[in-house]
Amino acid sequence: MHDLHVINPLGATLRHYGREISDVMAGEGVNLSETTFFEPSHSGGSRWRWIWAYVSAIWSSRSSSQVIVLWPVLGYLDVVLLRVLGPPTTYLVMHDPDPLVRAVGYGRAARWLAAIFRGPTLIAHSDSAVRVLRGSRHTVAKVPHPVLRPDANTAASATGSAVRVLGQFKRDRNVDLLRALGPILSEDYELSIHGRGWPDVPGWKVQNEYVDETTLDRLIAQSSVILIPYTRFFQSGIAVRAVEVGTPVVGPRDSWLSELLPNRSEELPAGNDPTIWAESIRKAAIPANGELANQLHAQVYEEARTRWRELMLSKR
């Protein structure tokens, strides 16, 4: 029996991801436990109290045979904390190994110190993330983004023609592409963007606000297409959640989406030609057989579950 302890320091942001981890790991041979606490933006507490809760969680996990941390609170410095305070076998999920914005623990000094200590296995979900991490001299394991069990999902319930972009604005969002798609698609589809920080985009209804988990689930399930208009990303939790409920996803072919959907990568648009993207969106929005969506979800789940359990159960 393997004792696997999960530490989730972003209890609000990564609540769904934590459920996905539980679904791919729970079962025969694994005794799963979890420590979850909320980030300051949701708890109202100080950043120092949050960091102290994280350090305490790592220390308290020393009796577990394996620990997986779902987010690096202090970037690459988490490698040092896990090596010094954690049990011998630890994993650290690196969702964004090379952030677009300045973040604590990703500078040259932090990477140098982490390279000296090493120890924890760094988990990546994409080939592009692996390429970044392998330059850091750490042990790196690539496993698929975790996925909810097929019997744990809520089926899609789109009744209109909604094409949605979900998530806060970042510099890698392809706003120029969205501006070009607006006049092409706005007469036939309800185009909307939901998330903090977005500028106005002609042809799109922009809801510039935080999207809570309940609303996010509803928006994904009631969409005809979820659009991923990113120029640079290591993975997309939004895309995985769309697969979980059977909502079609359209995004760049030359990206992690082709790893998530290898049998459908040819259906994704290549390049930035808005007419090609519009055609991909129109094809994806055509109502499909629900059984096909269920089969896709099952395939993605089984691949994730197999790979995660191979990684975790291989350590004694």
Short mmCIF file of C-alpha atoms in Angstrom, two decimals, residues 12-283:
data_model
loop_
_atom_site.label_atom_id
_atom_site.label_comp_id
_atom_site.label_asym_id
_atom_site.label_seq_id
_atom_site.Cartn_x
_atom_site.Cartn_y
_atom_site.Cartn_z
CA ALA A 12 -9.69 27.85 -4.34
CA THR A 13 -7.85 28.11 -7.66
CA LEU A 14 -6.87 24.42 -7.78
CA ARG A 15 -9.97 22.92 -6.20
CA HIS A 16 -10.97 21.21 -9.44
CA TYR A 17 -7.41 20.12 -10.18
CA GLY A 18 -7.28 18.54 -6.72
CA ARG A 19 -10.42 16.55 -7.52
CA GLU A 20 -8.83 15.43 -10.78
CA ILE A 21 -5.70 14.24 -8.96
CA SER A 22 -7.86 12.25 -6.53
CA ASP A 23 -9.76 10.62 -9.38
CA VAL A 24 -6.69 9.45 -11.27
CA MET A 25 -4.88 8.22 -8.15
CA ALA A 26 -7.60 6.80 -5.90
CA GLY A 27 -8.12 3.06 -5.91
CA GLU A 28 -6.36 -0.18 -5.19
CA GLY A 29 -2.85 0.16 -3.79
CA VAL A 30 -3.09 3.84 -2.81
CA ASN A 31 -3.94 5.34 0.56
CA LEU A 32 -4.74 8.94 -0.39
CA SER A 33 -4.78 11.86 2.05
CA GLU A 34 -4.84 15.61 1.52
CA THR A 35 -3.97 18.93 3.13
CA THR A 36 -5.69 21.92 1.50
CA PHE A 37 -5.60 25.58 2.46
CA PHE A 38 -6.63 28.74 0.64
CA GLU A 39 -4.45 31.33 -0.99
CA PRO A 40 -4.47 34.86 0.55
CA SER A 41 -6.74 36.25 -2.17
CA HIS A 42 -9.51 33.91 -0.97
CA SER A 43 -8.72 33.44 2.72
CA GLY A 44 -8.17 37.11 3.50
CA GLY A 45 -5.04 36.17 5.45
CA SER A 46 -1.53 37.45 4.95
CA ARG A 47 0.97 36.03 2.51
CA TRP A 48 3.31 35.14 5.41
CA ARG A 49 0.59 33.14 7.14
CA TRP A 50 -0.02 31.30 3.87
CA ILE A 51 3.67 30.47 3.50
CA TRP A 52 3.84 29.29 7.10
CA ALA A 53 0.83 27.02 6.53
CA TYR A 54 2.65 25.58 3.53
CA VAL A 55 5.88 24.96 5.43
CA SER A 56 3.92 23.35 8.25
CA ALA A 57 2.07 21.10 5.79
CA ILE A 58 5.36 19.87 4.32
CA TRP A 59 6.80 19.18 7.78
CA SER A 60 3.65 17.35 8.89
CA SER A 61 3.80 15.14 5.81
CA ARG A 62 7.13 13.53 6.71
CA SER A 63 5.44 10.30 7.85
CA SER A 64 3.93 9.77 4.38
CA SER A 65 5.79 7.58 1.93
CA GLN A 66 5.12 10.05 -0.90
CA VAL A 67 4.01 13.69 -1.12
CA ILE A 68 2.83 15.63 -4.14
CA VAL A 69 2.56 19.42 -4.02
CA LEU A 70 0.07 20.82 -6.51
CA TRP A 71 1.59 24.29 -6.83
CA PRO A 72 5.05 25.75 -6.01
CA VAL A 73 4.31 28.49 -3.48
CA LEU A 74 7.86 29.83 -3.73
CA GLY A 75 8.70 28.73 -7.25
CA TYR A 76 11.94 26.76 -7.56
CA LEU A 77 12.68 27.43 -3.88
CA ASP A 78 10.03 24.80 -3.12
CA VAL A 79 12.60 22.23 -4.23
CA VAL A 80 14.76 23.27 -1.28
CA LEU A 81 11.85 23.15 1.18
CA LEU A 82 10.76 19.70 0.03
CA ARG A 83 14.29 18.33 0.14
CA VAL A 84 14.94 19.65 3.66
CA LEU A 85 11.51 19.27 5.30
CA GLY A 86 9.64 16.62 3.31
CA PRO A 87 9.83 12.84 3.10
CA PRO A 88 12.37 11.14 0.78
CA THR A 89 9.94 10.84 -2.15
CA THR A 90 8.29 14.08 -3.20
CA TYR A 91 6.75 15.50 -6.36
CA LEU A 92 6.17 19.11 -7.33
CA VAL A 93 3.74 20.01 -10.13
CA MET A 94 5.21 22.81 -12.25
CA HIS A 95 2.21 24.24 -14.08
CA ASP A 96 4.16 27.23 -15.35
CA PRO A 97 7.93 26.63 -15.18
CA ASP A 98 8.71 29.88 -16.98
CA PRO A 99 6.11 32.51 -16.00
CA LEU A 100 5.33 35.40 -18.31
CA VAL A 101 5.10 37.76 -15.33
CA ARG A 102 7.67 38.25 -12.59
CA ALA A 103 7.11 35.80 -9.75
CA VAL A 104 8.87 34.87 -6.50
CA GLY A 105 11.26 31.95 -6.80
CA TYR A 106 11.81 31.92 -10.57
CA GLY A 107 14.91 34.09 -10.78
CA ARG A 108 18.47 32.99 -11.50
CA ALA A 109 19.46 32.68 -7.82
CA ALA A 110 16.42 30.53 -6.94
CA ARG A 111 17.04 28.21 -9.89
CA TRP A 112 20.72 27.90 -8.95
CA LEU A 113 19.91 27.02 -5.34
CA ALA A 114 17.26 24.50 -6.40
CA ALA A 115 19.75 22.85 -8.74
CA ILE A 116 22.12 22.30 -5.82
CA PHE A 117 19.51 20.63 -3.61
CA ARG A 118 17.49 18.80 -6.26
CA GLY A 119 15.65 15.74 -4.86
CA PRO A 120 11.95 16.24 -5.67
CA THR A 121 10.65 15.02 -9.02
CA LEU A 122 9.27 17.92 -11.03
CA ILE A 123 6.03 17.05 -12.82
CA ALA A 124 5.19 18.56 -16.20
CA HIS A 125 2.07 18.11 -18.31
CA SER A 126 3.47 19.09 -21.72
CA ASP A 127 6.49 18.65 -23.94
CA SER A 128 7.16 22.38 -23.83
CA ALA A 129 7.25 22.35 -20.01
CA VAL A 130 9.60 19.37 -20.06
CA ARG A 131 12.00 21.26 -22.33
CA VAL A 132 12.12 24.15 -19.86
CA LEU A 133 12.58 21.93 -16.81
CA ARG A 134 15.21 19.61 -18.27
CA GLY A 135 17.53 22.56 -18.58
CA SER A 136 17.47 22.84 -14.78
CA ARG A 137 19.24 19.50 -13.96
CA HIS A 138 16.22 18.18 -12.05
CA THR A 139 14.49 14.85 -12.33
CA VAL A 140 11.49 15.53 -14.55
CA ALA A 141 8.45 13.35 -15.17
CA LYS A 142 5.87 14.10 -17.83
CA VAL A 143 2.35 12.85 -17.08
CA PRO A 144 -0.95 13.98 -18.64
CA HIS A 145 -3.06 16.64 -16.99
CA PRO A 146 -5.30 14.75 -14.52
CA VAL A 147 -8.95 14.25 -15.47
CA LEU A 148 -12.17 13.53 -13.57
CA ARG A 149 -13.60 10.04 -13.83
CA PRO A 150 -16.19 9.80 -16.63
CA ASP A 151 -18.91 8.97 -14.12
CA ALA A 152 -18.07 12.07 -12.09
CA ASN A 153 -18.81 14.65 -14.78
CA THR A 154 -21.80 16.80 -15.57
CA ALA A 155 -22.88 16.47 -19.19
CA ALA A 156 -22.78 19.45 -21.51
CA SER A 157 -26.09 21.25 -21.90
CA ALA A 158 -25.54 23.78 -24.67
CA THR A 159 -28.83 24.93 -26.18
CA GLY A 160 -27.71 27.97 -28.17
CA SER A 161 -24.63 28.95 -30.14
CA ALA A 162 -22.29 30.26 -27.47
CA VAL A 163 -18.57 30.48 -28.22
CA ARG A 164 -16.69 31.40 -25.06
CA VAL A 165 -13.21 32.35 -23.90
CA LEU A 166 -12.72 31.69 -20.18
CA GLY A 167 -9.98 32.78 -17.78
CA GLN A 168 -8.20 35.95 -16.78
CA PHE A 169 -6.34 38.06 -19.29
CA LYS A 170 -2.61 37.52 -19.72
CA ARG A 171 -0.11 38.75 -22.28
CA ASP A 172 -0.24 35.45 -24.17
CA ARG A 173 -3.93 35.89 -25.07
CA ASN A 174 -4.23 36.42 -28.81
CA VAL A 175 -6.40 39.53 -28.78
CA ASP A 176 -5.63 40.31 -32.43
CA LEU A 177 -7.09 36.96 -33.45
CA LEU A 178 -10.23 37.58 -31.38
CA ARG A 179 -10.66 41.02 -32.97
CA ALA A 180 -10.45 39.41 -36.40
CA LEU A 181 -12.93 36.65 -35.48
CA GLY A 182 -15.51 39.08 -34.13
CA PRO A 183 -16.95 40.35 -37.45
CA ILE A 184 -16.67 36.86 -39.01
CA LEU A 185 -18.63 35.00 -36.33
CA SER A 186 -20.74 37.53 -34.44
CA GLU A 187 -23.80 37.23 -36.70
CA ASP A 188 -24.06 33.47 -36.17
CA TYR A 189 -22.72 32.95 -32.65
CA GLU A 190 -22.95 34.49 -29.22
CA LEU A 191 -19.34 35.48 -28.59
CA SER A 192 -18.27 36.19 -25.01
CA ILE A 193 -15.16 36.48 -22.85
CA HIS A 194 -15.27 35.87 -19.09
CA GLY A 195 -12.40 36.74 -16.77
CA ARG A 196 -10.51 39.53 -15.07
CA GLY A 197 -8.41 42.08 -16.88
CA TRP A 198 -9.67 41.69 -20.45
CA PRO A 199 -9.80 44.75 -22.73
CA ASP A 200 -12.80 45.46 -24.91
CA VAL A 201 -12.80 43.29 -28.01
CA PRO A 202 -15.08 44.26 -30.94
CA GLY A 203 -17.74 41.65 -31.62
CA TRP A 204 -17.31 40.02 -28.21
CA LYS A 205 -19.21 40.60 -24.98
CA VAL A 206 -16.54 40.98 -22.31
CA GLN A 207 -17.42 40.11 -18.70
CA ASN A 208 -14.43 41.63 -16.92
CA GLU A 209 -14.84 39.93 -13.55
CA TYR A 210 -13.76 36.99 -11.43
CA VAL A 211 -15.49 33.74 -12.42
CA ASP A 212 -16.25 31.45 -9.47
CA GLU A 213 -16.17 27.66 -9.75
CA THR A 214 -19.92 27.19 -9.99
CA THR A 215 -20.25 29.79 -12.74
CA LEU A 216 -17.25 28.35 -14.56
CA ASP A 217 -18.79 24.87 -14.58
CA ARG A 218 -22.05 26.29 -15.94
CA LEU A 219 -20.37 28.37 -18.65
CA ILE A 220 -18.32 25.43 -19.89
CA ALA A 221 -21.27 23.03 -19.91
CA GLN A 222 -23.56 25.52 -21.69
CA SER A 223 -21.08 26.47 -24.42
CA SER A 224 -21.14 25.21 -27.99
CA VAL A 225 -17.37 25.74 -28.21
CA ILE A 226 -14.65 26.68 -25.73
CA LEU A 227 -12.00 28.74 -27.48
CA ILE A 228 -8.35 28.70 -26.33
CA PRO A 229 -6.84 31.74 -28.12
CA TYR A 230 -3.39 31.55 -26.53
CA THR A 231 -0.03 32.15 -28.19
CA ARG A 232 1.97 30.45 -25.43
CA PHE A 233 0.79 28.02 -22.77
CA PHE A 234 2.00 24.83 -21.11
CA GLN A 235 -1.46 23.33 -20.54
CA SER A 236 -5.07 24.44 -20.05
CA GLY A 237 -7.26 23.34 -17.18
CA ILE A 238 -10.20 24.96 -18.98
CA ALA A 239 -9.69 22.69 -21.99
CA VAL A 240 -9.57 19.60 -19.76
CA ARG A 241 -12.77 20.63 -18.00
CA ALA A 242 -14.44 21.05 -21.39
CA VAL A 243 -13.46 17.49 -22.33
CA GLU A 244 -14.87 16.28 -19.01
CA VAL A 245 -18.34 17.59 -19.89
CA GLY A 246 -18.24 16.96 -23.62
CA THR A 247 -17.90 20.55 -24.83
CA PRO A 248 -15.78 20.94 -28.00
CA VAL A 249 -12.45 22.77 -27.69
CA VAL A 250 -10.78 24.85 -30.40
CA GLY A 251 -7.23 26.16 -30.03
CA PRO A 252 -3.89 26.26 -31.82
CA ARG A 253 -2.78 22.97 -33.35
CA ASP A 254 0.87 23.69 -32.61
CA SER A 255 0.33 23.53 -28.86
CA TRP A 256 -0.34 21.26 -25.91
CA LEU A 257 -3.88 20.72 -27.22
CA SER A 258 -2.47 18.26 -29.76
CA GLU A 259 -1.07 16.28 -26.82
CA LEU A 260 -4.45 16.34 -25.07
CA LEU A 261 -6.35 15.40 -28.24
CA PRO A 262 -3.86 13.49 -30.41
CA ASN A 263 -6.57 11.85 -32.51
CA ARG A 264 -8.22 15.18 -33.25
CA SER A 265 -5.23 17.46 -33.70
CA GLU A 266 -5.89 17.78 -37.46
CA GLU A 267 -9.22 19.42 -36.61
CA LEU A 268 -7.44 22.23 -34.74
CA PRO A 269 -6.50 25.38 -36.67
CA ALA A 270 -2.89 25.85 -37.76
CA GLY A 271 -1.43 29.35 -37.83
CA ASN A 272 -3.28 32.59 -37.16
CA ASP A 273 -5.50 32.93 -40.23
CA PRO A 274 -8.89 33.97 -38.75
CA THR A 275 -10.81 32.31 -41.62
CA ILE A 276 -9.22 28.96 -40.75
CA TRP A 277 -10.04 29.46 -37.07
CA ALA A 278 -13.61 30.43 -37.92
CA GLU A 279 -14.04 27.27 -40.00
CA SER A 280 -12.70 25.13 -37.15
CA ILE A 281 -15.12 26.80 -34.74
CA ARG A 282 -18.08 26.28 -37.08
CA LYS A 283 -17.27 22.59 -37.49
#
